[in-house]
Amino acid sequence: LALNGRSDGRHHELVLDSIDTPYGALTARAKLDGVKPFALTGEATYAGKLSDEPVDARARVSGSLEALVADVDASGMKLSGRAHVEAAPFGAVPLTRASLAFDHVNPQALAPGAPAADLAVRAELAPVTAPAGTAPAKGFAVTGPVSIVNAKPGTLGDHLLPVIDAHANVHLDAHAQRIDDLALKLIRDGSVTGNGTLTGGKGRFDLKVANLDLNAFVAELRPMRLGGPLGVTLAGDVTTVDFDLNDPKLALGARAKVALTPQQTVLTDARVTAAKGRIDLTGVFRHDAHSSYDAKATLTAFDPLLLAAMSAPKAGGGKAAANAKAPARRGETRVSGTLTASGAFAPQVSTKATFKLGDSLYDGVPLTGAGVVQLAGSRILPSNANLSIAGNHVDLRGSFGAPGDRLRFVVDAPQLDRLGFGVEGLVQAQGDLTGSFAHPNVTATYKAERVVVGSNRIGAAQGRADIRDGAHGALVFTADATDIALGSLKLKSLRANLNGTRAKHTLDASALGTTGGRVIDVTLAANGGVVENRDGMRWDGTVTRLANRGTPAVALQAPLTVSAGAGRVALGATRLTLEGAAIDLKSFVFDHGQMRSAGSVRGASVARFLEVRQELTGQRPPVRTDVVLDADWDFSLGANATGYVQVKRRGGDVTIESGRGIASLGLTDLSARASFAPGNRLNVTALAKANRIGTLDANVTVPFALRDGVFGVVDDGPLSGRIDADIPSLKATGNLFGPSYLLGGRAALKLTVAGTPVKPNLSGMLTGDDLSATLVDQGVQLKDGIVRVKLSENLVEFQQVEFHGGDGTLRALGRVRLDGEAPDLTASIVADKLELFAAPDRKLSLSGKATVANDGPRGALSIDGKFVVDRALFDLPEESAPHLSDDVVIVQPDGTVRGETPTGTAVAKPPPATDKPAPSVAPRANIDIGLGNNFRFKGHGADLGLRGTITVMSAPGVPLRAVGNVRVTEGSTYTAFGRKLAIENGFFTFNGPVSNPGVNILAMRRNQEVEAGVQVTGMIQSSTVKLVSEPNVTDNEKLSWLLFGHGTDQGNNVGQQGAMTAALALLGSATGKRVAQTIGLDEFSIGRSDVGLTDPQVVQVSKAINERFVLGYEQGLQSASNAFKATINLTR
């Protein structure tokens, strides 16, 4: 604290230079004129942390003591707001004007025990002005609205505030203070409404409560909907609160009258009702020197379970639900009796409580009990109590806390399930307590069978305890349990035997079972003693055996000395193995936040630890490796830190899956070292070398300090260092991706690190020379690449990024600012006749430009571009590569289904990639693609020239879309059923998903008597195909003219016509096409003769030399007649 002041008799000044508290620093200054109106000026600032979050506040005062003006600004903990107050401290109405607006107020940040909330607080109080044309009101008055809105309501059980919002209108004048239109909205549809007035220290507030659910405040109470009046009366020094709330549906009620005076608080006419039962309460709580009290409760046929929140079965189904026990029907419960208590809260808590149960039942079984319990500070005075509930008995007799006291207890609870609190099984215990709370002596035996609490279970357990004070007092505890389930921990057996005295004892323990499906087989043996000194109790001893034959596998190789007390743990030298790694611990000491240790690890298999991680978390290892590591450490962390920690590769490599199977990185060196330098600076170095990648060399120094007993990085301390990476041959790196990827060139990165850990400052250069990339399968080839990217104080500048593809180039220009909340990006990509594909069957050359920039405050990207195809050829194979049928599912050894997505119990194929919504971080793109004048597509019988423009658009969370039109150019053809058809009309219209444009194509066979063809319309994924002809004929005729260039036989024989129809159906199918084309024919049919053979059925085969000249042969099926024919089409 630093404070000074001065005065000349009239002018006074007070300066608070600083006051440092655990919560922050406060400074203030004030000046006062000693002559009326007592002018006053001042200001105060606060800067600190509340709940580990920075907070800043500033207050300013001006005016005089007769008319004071104050302004407050505050921010931090997400809080932001300001207040403006005008006051007349000595006037009839002290408050003359107030304006307050604060957002994100969290009571828990101000008081850790308070519930959390996100409050918006508003108040606008201003002088009352008379309407125009009316006389002004007598006296001065202020009025205005006050509101609180909670953006994060919830139950007190979840540590949240159950209030949604509160609104009221306030009116203050020289005679009265009035609150109108008070409306408090609670969660679960609860509300409190009303108004009130206070005049001359007397007043009344009448409120109405509706749908109040006390379960939102006390989780142990059942959900309810209470409603009724609530009043507050003020009469001088006496404040009276009265309420009468009821829930008619549940037959619950609560009423009371509480009178508060400076001398005492009196509770009268208080009653809680549940169905036909009730509790009547009276009490006096005095405000005297001892805070004494007297209270009495009378229970009449009261069922406490009607107020309790019983756990309901969870919603669900399946086997678990089917096997769940239905709740047993509860018998009658009624409690009658009296409870009186008197005592004081100061200078220490003391009470005498007497209870006696009358005619009572619990679950249909008599409930009996009576007793007197006396408590004085830390001592239980002679007491006697017994209670029997539903066949479960508790008996307590004696005293505890002073020499000669003995408190005996017996618990015999064979039917816990009848208590109705979700507990089942049998629990029995008996024993006695002597000594005091600080130094107790306990002798007891216990037994439990079939105990179930929620999802936890103990099949059977028994044991005894004999714990006595003093160094030579007995210390005995035994436990023998079977069939234990605690969450994911399942133990077949658990045994423990602690035997001896406090000063010298032994411990043997073992556990066998599983946790999360992993085997646990732990044994432990130790000996030692408890030592008591000024710092409290400490255990000194030796662990002689520690082993787990499950996961993780642990085995202690040498005895381990241990010293453990409050805030201090010390381990001696030992050797142990952990999953095959040999650990040699020299020493370890943790002493009230300071730590020192030395030791080494040899032969730690990374693969094995990744397997253990997978067993513990279910996460598959990210890489395959057989790397083996060694480690050493010797450090001391205190006010100053010294020493080091280092890890180094002993051998092994990392492998990845590539197109060739498994490829290794070729690791030759891998090491990291952290050493502590003077001035509390931590220097971290790392080195990695791999033949197929290159070298990474880093050296970074960060500041650290001991805060609240924990070492951590200093956020605003100086940061320095360098990071160098070198890839001398990308050709070797490209081999990791398989034979289809060919990389070339070299790359290097050199960075310097400065700034602070919170705001690092990076500078350096990324260079690449002779860069090339070839995707053999796709025909993509970029070469002669050069990269020069400069990083200067977190500003990335693309000085030169250029690649060549064929005779074209690809360039990137721009800059990226990295030190904001979201990177500030401005860049452009320019392609000039860039040849992306150069394979014989796939060629693409394009030109254009795209700009990339930030889109909005959330760091998304916006891409706008326009490209034109200079030349393109896509020549697809006649037949696609073999693929599995849709009804084939591949289940891999690890149980995953390749290429499929589980949906419930069935396996469904994933939707097409183009139909999936884009990720929420996807860029917002708008790219125009012009197909140019040389775009050719060949494949699946099509030979198309394409023209047009498509605009491709994407946005976060929206599937990829396209808008535009593409037309088929003149000269395009489509081969169907072995016939080449001229496409006369062809359009593709995009106005939605890229994969499903609209289509309208007409392909015709011309220059014949009936010109036939195919028309395709609709959407590409659900198109309609139909035969067309000029002139219009039947579909059989259309198909015949399309396939063979002439019509079908017009015989009258129904059987002949049916055979012909079947033949046409065959020949019009893919099978018929293959039959004819396999033997080099254009026509193979069965029907009537074209040249006059008398057989009703002949086989016809023909071969078209060109469109006008056809050679054919006919053979009768019922005779040896045959004929050759030649057809010349002179006209249509």
Tab-separated table of N, CA and C in Angstrom, residues 1089-1095 1097-1100 1112-1125:
chain	number	residue	atom	x	y	z
A	1089	SER	N	-38.033	-63.604	-95.960
A	1089	SER	CA	-37.012	-63.329	-96.977
A	1089	SER	C	-37.283	-61.981	-97.651
A	1090	ASP	N	-36.182	-61.257	-97.940
A	1090	ASP	CA	-36.282	-60.004	-98.690
A	1090	ASP	C	-36.231	-60.230	-100.208
A	1091	VAL	N	-35.826	-61.477	-100.647
A	1091	VAL	CA	-35.570	-61.713	-102.088
A	1091	VAL	C	-36.477	-62.810	-102.648
A	1092	GLY	N	-37.504	-63.255	-101.905
A	1092	GLY	CA	-38.484	-64.172	-102.464
A	1092	GLY	C	-38.320	-65.619	-102.100
A	1093	LEU	N	-37.453	-66.013	-101.167
A	1093	LEU	CA	-37.381	-67.410	-100.722
A	1093	LEU	C	-38.709	-67.792	-100.094
A	1094	THR	N	-39.131	-69.052	-100.379
A	1094	THR	CA	-40.470	-69.486	-99.958
A	1094	THR	C	-40.550	-69.886	-98.493
A	1095	ASP	N	-39.417	-70.143	-97.844
A	1095	ASP	CA	-39.456	-70.521	-96.420
A	1095	ASP	C	-40.094	-69.401	-95.601
A	1097	GLN	N	-39.472	-68.751	-92.570
A	1097	GLN	CA	-38.455	-68.169	-91.707
A	1097	GLN	C	-37.086	-68.404	-92.326
A	1098	VAL	N	-36.308	-67.305	-92.448
A	1098	VAL	CA	-34.945	-67.424	-92.957
A	1098	VAL	C	-34.025	-66.681	-91.990
A	1099	VAL	N	-32.759	-67.120	-92.001
A	1099	VAL	CA	-31.713	-66.422	-91.250
A	1099	VAL	C	-31.051	-65.444	-92.201
A	1100	GLN	N	-30.945	-64.171	-91.777
A	1100	GLN	CA	-30.342	-63.147	-92.607
A	1100	GLN	C	-29.102	-62.615	-91.916
A	1112	GLY	N	-25.490	-59.229	-98.471
A	1112	GLY	CA	-26.186	-60.057	-97.513
A	1112	GLY	C	-26.361	-61.480	-98.014
A	1113	TYR	N	-26.784	-62.347	-97.076
A	1113	TYR	CA	-26.996	-63.763	-97.386
A	1113	TYR	C	-28.206	-64.214	-96.597
A	1114	GLU	N	-29.070	-65.033	-97.257
A	1114	GLU	CA	-30.248	-65.586	-96.606
A	1114	GLU	C	-30.218	-67.105	-96.706
A	1115	GLN	N	-30.636	-67.803	-95.624
A	1115	GLN	CA	-30.679	-69.255	-95.574
A	1115	GLN	C	-32.005	-69.667	-94.971
A	1116	GLY	N	-32.762	-70.532	-95.770
A	1116	GLY	CA	-34.029	-71.009	-95.255
A	1116	GLY	C	-33.837	-71.947	-94.095
A	1117	LEU	N	-34.798	-71.890	-93.119
A	1117	LEU	CA	-34.718	-72.752	-91.948
A	1117	LEU	C	-35.421	-74.089	-92.158
A	1118	GLN	N	-36.345	-74.188	-93.207
A	1118	GLN	CA	-37.104	-75.424	-93.415
A	1118	GLN	C	-36.757	-76.082	-94.751
A	1119	SER	N	-35.860	-75.478	-95.489
A	1119	SER	CA	-35.425	-76.082	-96.769
A	1119	SER	C	-33.997	-75.681	-97.025
A	1120	ALA	N	-33.439	-76.198	-98.148
A	1120	ALA	CA	-32.046	-75.909	-98.479
A	1120	ALA	C	-31.904	-74.664	-99.322
A	1121	SER	N	-33.027	-73.928	-99.524
A	1121	SER	CA	-32.949	-72.732	-100.370
A	1121	SER	C	-32.122	-71.660	-99.689
A	1122	ASN	N	-31.384	-70.902	-100.528
A	1122	ASN	CA	-30.567	-69.809	-100.009
A	1122	ASN	C	-30.378	-68.804	-101.124
A	1123	ALA	N	-29.842	-67.629	-100.719
A	1123	ALA	CA	-29.633	-66.590	-101.724
A	1123	ALA	C	-28.633	-65.576	-101.191
A	1124	PHE	N	-27.803	-65.047	-102.174
A	1124	PHE	CA	-26.969	-63.894	-101.876
A	1124	PHE	C	-27.693	-62.654	-102.366
A	1125	LYS	N	-27.440	-61.502	-101.689
A	1125	LYS	CA	-28.090	-60.289	-102.142
A	1125	LYS	C	-27.146	-59.112	-101.997
